[in-house]
Structures are given as structure tokens and as C-alpha cells.
Short mmCIF file of C-alpha atoms in Angstrom, two decimals:
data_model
loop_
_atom_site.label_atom_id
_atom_site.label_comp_id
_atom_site.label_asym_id
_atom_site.label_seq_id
_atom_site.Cartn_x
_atom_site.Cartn_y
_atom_site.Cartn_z
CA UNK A 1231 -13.58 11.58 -13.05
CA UNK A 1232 -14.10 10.61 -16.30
CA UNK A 1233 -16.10 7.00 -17.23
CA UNK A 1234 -16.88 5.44 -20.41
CA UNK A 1235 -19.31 2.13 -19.81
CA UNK A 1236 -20.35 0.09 -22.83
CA UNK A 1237 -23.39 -1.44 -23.43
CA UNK A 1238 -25.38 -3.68 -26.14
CA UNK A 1239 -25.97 -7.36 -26.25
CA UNK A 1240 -23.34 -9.96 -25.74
CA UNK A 1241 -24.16 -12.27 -28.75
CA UNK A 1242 -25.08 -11.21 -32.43
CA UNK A 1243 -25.96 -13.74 -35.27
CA UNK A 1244 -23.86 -14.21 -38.16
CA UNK A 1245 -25.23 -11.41 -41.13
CA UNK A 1246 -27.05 -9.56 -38.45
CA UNK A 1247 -25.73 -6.20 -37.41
CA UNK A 1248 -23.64 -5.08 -34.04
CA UNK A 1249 -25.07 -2.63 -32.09
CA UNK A 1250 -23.21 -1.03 -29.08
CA UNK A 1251 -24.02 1.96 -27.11
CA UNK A 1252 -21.23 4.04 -24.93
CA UNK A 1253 -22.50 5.79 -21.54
CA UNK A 1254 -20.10 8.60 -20.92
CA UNK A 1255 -20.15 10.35 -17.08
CA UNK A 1256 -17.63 13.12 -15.63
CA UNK A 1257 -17.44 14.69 -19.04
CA UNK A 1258 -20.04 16.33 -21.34
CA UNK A 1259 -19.42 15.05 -24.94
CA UNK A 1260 -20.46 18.21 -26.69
CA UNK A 1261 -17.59 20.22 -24.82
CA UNK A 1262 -14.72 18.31 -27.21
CA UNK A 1263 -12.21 15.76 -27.51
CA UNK A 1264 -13.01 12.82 -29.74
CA UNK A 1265 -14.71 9.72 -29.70
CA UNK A 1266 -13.68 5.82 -29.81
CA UNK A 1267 -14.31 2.17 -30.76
CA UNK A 1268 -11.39 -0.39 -30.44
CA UNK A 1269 -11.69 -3.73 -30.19
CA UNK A 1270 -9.58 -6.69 -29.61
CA UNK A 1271 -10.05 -10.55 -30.58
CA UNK A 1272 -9.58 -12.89 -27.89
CA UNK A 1273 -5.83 -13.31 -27.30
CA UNK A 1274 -5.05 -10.94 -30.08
CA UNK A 1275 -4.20 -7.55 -30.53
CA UNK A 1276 -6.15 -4.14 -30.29
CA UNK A 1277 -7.57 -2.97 -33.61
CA UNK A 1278 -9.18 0.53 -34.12
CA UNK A 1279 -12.97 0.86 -35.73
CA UNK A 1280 -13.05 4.49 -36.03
CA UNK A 1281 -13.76 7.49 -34.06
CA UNK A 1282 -16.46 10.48 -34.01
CA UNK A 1283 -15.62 14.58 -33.14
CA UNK A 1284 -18.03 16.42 -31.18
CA UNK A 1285 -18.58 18.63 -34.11
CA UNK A 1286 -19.72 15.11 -35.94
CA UNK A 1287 -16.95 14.32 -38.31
CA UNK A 1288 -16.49 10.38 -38.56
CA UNK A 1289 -13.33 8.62 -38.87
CA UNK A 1290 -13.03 4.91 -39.91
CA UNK A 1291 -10.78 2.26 -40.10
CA UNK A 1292 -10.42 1.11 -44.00
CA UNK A 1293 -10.78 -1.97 -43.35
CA UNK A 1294 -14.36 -2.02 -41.35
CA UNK A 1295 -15.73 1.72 -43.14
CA UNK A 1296 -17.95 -0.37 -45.53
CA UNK A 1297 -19.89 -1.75 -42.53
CA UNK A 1298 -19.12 0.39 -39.59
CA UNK A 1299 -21.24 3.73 -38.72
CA UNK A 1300 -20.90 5.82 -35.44
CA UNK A 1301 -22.79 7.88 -34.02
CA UNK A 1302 -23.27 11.00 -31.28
CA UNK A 1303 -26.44 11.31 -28.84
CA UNK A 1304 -25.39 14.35 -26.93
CA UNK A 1305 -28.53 14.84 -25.12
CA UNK A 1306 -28.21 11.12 -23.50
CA UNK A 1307 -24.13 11.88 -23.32
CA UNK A 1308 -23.23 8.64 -25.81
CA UNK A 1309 -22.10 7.73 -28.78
CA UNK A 1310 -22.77 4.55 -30.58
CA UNK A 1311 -21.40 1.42 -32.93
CA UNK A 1312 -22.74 -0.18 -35.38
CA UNK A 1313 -21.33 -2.84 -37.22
CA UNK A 1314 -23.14 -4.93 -40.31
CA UNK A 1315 -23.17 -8.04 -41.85
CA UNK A 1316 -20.45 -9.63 -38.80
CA UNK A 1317 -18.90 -12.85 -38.89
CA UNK A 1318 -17.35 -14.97 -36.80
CA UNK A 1319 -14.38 -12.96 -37.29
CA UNK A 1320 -15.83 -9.64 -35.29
CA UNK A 1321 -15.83 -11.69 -31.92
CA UNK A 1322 -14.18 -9.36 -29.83
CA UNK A 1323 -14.14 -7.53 -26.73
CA UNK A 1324 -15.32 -3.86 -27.69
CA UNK A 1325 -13.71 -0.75 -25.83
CA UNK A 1326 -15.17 2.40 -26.25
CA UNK A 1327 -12.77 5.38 -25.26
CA UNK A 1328 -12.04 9.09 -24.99
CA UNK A 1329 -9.52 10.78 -27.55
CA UNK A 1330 -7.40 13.36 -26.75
CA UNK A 1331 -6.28 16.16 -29.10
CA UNK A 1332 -3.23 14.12 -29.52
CA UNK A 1333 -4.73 11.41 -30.74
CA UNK A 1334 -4.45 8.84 -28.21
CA UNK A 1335 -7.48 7.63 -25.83
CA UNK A 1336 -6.57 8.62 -22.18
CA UNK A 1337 -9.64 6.99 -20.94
CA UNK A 1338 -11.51 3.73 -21.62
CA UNK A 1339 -14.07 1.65 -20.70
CA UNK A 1340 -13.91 -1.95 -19.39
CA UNK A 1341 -15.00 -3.67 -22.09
CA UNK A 1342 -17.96 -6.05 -23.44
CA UNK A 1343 -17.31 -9.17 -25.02
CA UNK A 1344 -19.41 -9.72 -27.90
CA UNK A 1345 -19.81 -13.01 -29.68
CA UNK A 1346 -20.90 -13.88 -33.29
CA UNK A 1347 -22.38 -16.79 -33.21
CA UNK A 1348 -25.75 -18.46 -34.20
CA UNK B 163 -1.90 4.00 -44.63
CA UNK B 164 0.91 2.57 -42.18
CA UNK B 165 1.80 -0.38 -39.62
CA UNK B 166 3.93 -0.30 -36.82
CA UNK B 167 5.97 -3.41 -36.00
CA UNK B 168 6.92 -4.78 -32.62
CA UNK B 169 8.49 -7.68 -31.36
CA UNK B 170 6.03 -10.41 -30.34
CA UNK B 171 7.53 -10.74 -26.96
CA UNK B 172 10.72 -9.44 -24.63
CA UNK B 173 11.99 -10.72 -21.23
CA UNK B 174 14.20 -9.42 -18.25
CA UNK B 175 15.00 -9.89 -14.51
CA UNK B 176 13.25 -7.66 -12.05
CA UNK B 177 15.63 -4.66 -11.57
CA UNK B 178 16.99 -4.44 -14.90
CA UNK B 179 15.85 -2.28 -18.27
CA UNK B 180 14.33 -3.03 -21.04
CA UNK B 181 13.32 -1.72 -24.23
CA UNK B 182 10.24 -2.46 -26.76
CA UNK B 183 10.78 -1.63 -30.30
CA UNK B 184 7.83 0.26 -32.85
CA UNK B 185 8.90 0.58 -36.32
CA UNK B 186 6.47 2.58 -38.67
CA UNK B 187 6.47 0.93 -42.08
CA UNK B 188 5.64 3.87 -44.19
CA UNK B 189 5.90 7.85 -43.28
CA UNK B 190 7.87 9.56 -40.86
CA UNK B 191 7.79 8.62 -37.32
CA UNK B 192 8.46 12.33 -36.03
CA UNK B 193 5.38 13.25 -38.27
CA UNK B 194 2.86 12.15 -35.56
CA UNK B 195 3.13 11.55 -32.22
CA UNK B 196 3.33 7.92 -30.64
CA UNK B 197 1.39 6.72 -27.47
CA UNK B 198 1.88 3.49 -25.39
CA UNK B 199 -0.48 1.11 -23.84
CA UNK B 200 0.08 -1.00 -21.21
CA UNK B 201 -2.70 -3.95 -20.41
CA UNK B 202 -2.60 -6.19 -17.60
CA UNK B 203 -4.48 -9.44 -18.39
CA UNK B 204 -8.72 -9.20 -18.26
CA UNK B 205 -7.75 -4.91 -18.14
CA UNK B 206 -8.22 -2.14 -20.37
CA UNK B 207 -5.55 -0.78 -21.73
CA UNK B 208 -3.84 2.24 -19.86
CA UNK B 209 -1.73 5.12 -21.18
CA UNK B 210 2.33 4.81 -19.90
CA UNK B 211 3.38 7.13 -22.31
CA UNK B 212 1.24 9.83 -24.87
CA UNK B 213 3.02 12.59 -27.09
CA UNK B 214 6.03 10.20 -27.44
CA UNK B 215 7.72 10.94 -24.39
CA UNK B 216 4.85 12.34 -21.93
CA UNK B 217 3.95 10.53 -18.71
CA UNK B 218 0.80 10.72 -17.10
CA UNK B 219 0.12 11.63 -13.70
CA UNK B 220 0.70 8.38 -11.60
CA UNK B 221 3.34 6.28 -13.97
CA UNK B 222 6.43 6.03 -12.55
CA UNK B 223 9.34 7.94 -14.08
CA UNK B 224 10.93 4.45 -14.89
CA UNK B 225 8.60 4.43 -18.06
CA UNK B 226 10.12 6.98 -20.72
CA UNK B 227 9.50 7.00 -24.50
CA UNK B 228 11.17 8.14 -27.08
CA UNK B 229 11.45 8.32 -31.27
CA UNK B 230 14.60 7.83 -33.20
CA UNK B 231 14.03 9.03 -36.83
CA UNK B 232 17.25 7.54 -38.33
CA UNK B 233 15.33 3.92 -37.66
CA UNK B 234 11.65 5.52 -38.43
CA UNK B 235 10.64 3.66 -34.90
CA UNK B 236 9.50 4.55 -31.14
CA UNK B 237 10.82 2.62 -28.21
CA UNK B 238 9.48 2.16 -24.67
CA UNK B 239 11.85 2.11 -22.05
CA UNK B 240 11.09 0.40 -18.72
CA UNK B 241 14.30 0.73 -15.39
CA UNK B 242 14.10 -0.83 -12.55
CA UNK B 243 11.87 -3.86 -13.57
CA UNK B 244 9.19 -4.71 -11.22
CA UNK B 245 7.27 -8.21 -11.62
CA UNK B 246 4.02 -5.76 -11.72
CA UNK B 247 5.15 -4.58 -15.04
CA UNK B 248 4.41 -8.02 -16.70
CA UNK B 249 1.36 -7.14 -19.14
CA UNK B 250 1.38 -6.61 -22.79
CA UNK B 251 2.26 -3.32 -24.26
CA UNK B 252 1.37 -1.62 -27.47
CA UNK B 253 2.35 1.35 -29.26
CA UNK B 254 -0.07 3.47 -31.51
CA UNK B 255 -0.20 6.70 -33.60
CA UNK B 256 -1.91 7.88 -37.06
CA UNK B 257 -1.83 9.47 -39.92
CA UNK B 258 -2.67 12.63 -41.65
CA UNK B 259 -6.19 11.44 -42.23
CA UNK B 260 -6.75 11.04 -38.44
CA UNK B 261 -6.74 6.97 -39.34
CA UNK B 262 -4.95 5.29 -35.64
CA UNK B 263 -3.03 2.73 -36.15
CA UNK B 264 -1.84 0.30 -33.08
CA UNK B 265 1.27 -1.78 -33.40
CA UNK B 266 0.63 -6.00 -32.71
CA UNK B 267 1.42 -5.55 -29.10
CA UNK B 268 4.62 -7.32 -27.02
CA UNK B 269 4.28 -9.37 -23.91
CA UNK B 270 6.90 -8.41 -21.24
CA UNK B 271 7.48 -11.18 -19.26
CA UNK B 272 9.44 -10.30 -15.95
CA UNK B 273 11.29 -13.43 -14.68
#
């Protein structure tokens, strides 16, 4: 079975930068599929930050690519997010999730809430 | 780069069907495929549908999906109604650049 499990701290100053790490078990990330960040406001809507291959190749969402990196530890089986110079505005819960060769995440973790705030 | 549009909310009875719009603003809807989310409240989302019209293993067959290119949008259809199919739902698919795009979401209230 497949599990995704976020990780990072729950509050982040204003300017500073977001770090999250995702712990993935069941699946080895080196053997394929693709690699996500969404995140979702509190009572809003789910927003994509980008998404990493297992050959490396990033994909971001225009809106966040100036600040936004992510990255692949396949030796510790995660991938990471970081996210610069946040605002009140990047309050959100943070999902990290699998992509499928469709493009659509078939699994996801449960979540961390992470708060801008100083 | 492309939105998809759905209505804010939608209501029905248990037993009964409804339907939840996603209009792509730009692009052809056929050109990539069209997943949908449903989230309960304090969930993760889960897949109901992936591939426009593909179910899981373990969602009922009263979910289907489908894509109408005439009116560039997906819809989600849910029969039989049960009150455990209040949650929001939200439809998402991409572009030719890999970017994903998910619509705003619609709450299904069952009443």
C-alpha cells in the first residue's frame, strides 16, 4: 500500500521560506510515476504548486515558479517543497501526492497545515 | 494556460441524480484527460473518477464521468444519491506543458 506523509514545521514567518519534506512508503520513488505539492487555503479550493519526475524534470505552477523549488531524495524515498518569501496568503494545508501517468494523483497524504504568521 | 469552471454548489434528495458541470476556458477538453476529486470535510481528496470516465477499484458504479466537446466541459454524474456523498468535489486536468489545473470545487449538499 502506497503512503505519502508530510512533514516540516507548522508555522513559518512572513519573508522566511517554507520548507516541507514528503515520506513516501509502499513505493520506491526512483521506479516512476510523478511527484506532487497541492495545497488548499482554509475553506478554499485546491491549488497545484508543481510536480517532480523520477528522472528529475520539475513542473511548476506559473503563478508560485518564481519562489517554489522541488526536490527528489531517492536514497531517503522523499521529495521536498520549498517555498520563499511567503505571506500570509500561503496559509494552507499542504498535500503532497503521487501522479499517475495520466496526470492525476491517485494517492495523497493527509495533510499539514502550515501557518504564516509572525 | 486554462481554468475550468464549476458551479459553486448543487443540491438533491437522497435517491435521485445529479450532475456537476467543468467547463475548460481555453483548449479542447478531449485534448487531455479529466479526473475528479471527491473530499469529505478535514479529508484528503480521493479519486471518483481518472481518465474521464475510469473508476477506481472501490467507487461505486453510481459515479460515472464523462466529456462533451460541443460544450468544451466534463461532468460528474452521481445515481442513487446517498447522504454519504455530501463532500465537495473538484475536477482537474492539464495542459500540454504538464501544468494541472483544478477547477474551484462544488459542494454537494444531499438533503
Amino acid at each position: 500500500q502506497v503512503q505519502l506523509q508530510e512533514s516540516g514545521p507548522g508555522l513559518v514567518k512572513p519573508s522566511e521560506t517554507l520548507s516541507l519534506t514528503c515520506t513516501v512508503s509502499g513505493y520506491s520513488i526512483s521506479s516512476g510515476y510523478y511527484w506532487g505539492w497541492i495545497r488548499q487555503p482554509p475553506g478554499k479550493g485546491l491549488e497545484w504548486i508543481g510536480s517532480i519526475y523520477h528522472s528529475g524534470s520539475t513542473y511548476y505552477n506559473p503563478s508560485l515558479k518564481s519562489r517554489v523549488t522541488i526536490s527528489v531524495d531517492t536514497s531517503k524515498n522523499q521529495f521536498s517543497l520549498k517555498l520563499s518569501s511567503v505571506t500570509a496568503a500561503d496559509t494552507a494545508v499542504y498535500y503532497c501526492a503521487r501522479g499517475s501517468s495520466s496526470v492525476y494523483f491517485d494517492y495523497w497524504g493527509q495533510g499539514t497545515l502550515v501557518t504564516v504568521s509572525s | 494556460n486554462f481554468m475550468l469552471t464549476q458551479p459553486h454548489s448543487v443540491s438533491e434528495s437522497p435517491g435521485k441524480t445529479v450532475t456537476i458541470s467543468c467547463t475548460r476556458s481555453s483548449g479542447s477538453i478531449a485534448s487531455n484527460y479529466v479526473q475528479w476529486y471527491q473530499q469529505r470535510p478535514g479529508s484528503s481528496p480521493t479519486t471518483v473518477i481518472y481518465e474521464d470516465n475510469q473508476r477506481p477499484s472501490g467507487v461505486p458504479d453510481r459515479f460515472s464521468g464523462s466529456i462533451d466537446s460541443s460544450s468544451n466541459s466534463a461532468s460528474l454524474t452521481i445515481s442513487g444519491l446517498k447522504t454519504e456523498d455530501e463532500a465537495d468535489y473538484y475536477c482537474q486536468s492539464y495542459d500540454s506543458t504538464l501544468e494541472v489545473v483544478f477547477g474551484g470545487g462544488t459542494k454537494l449538499t444531499v438533503l
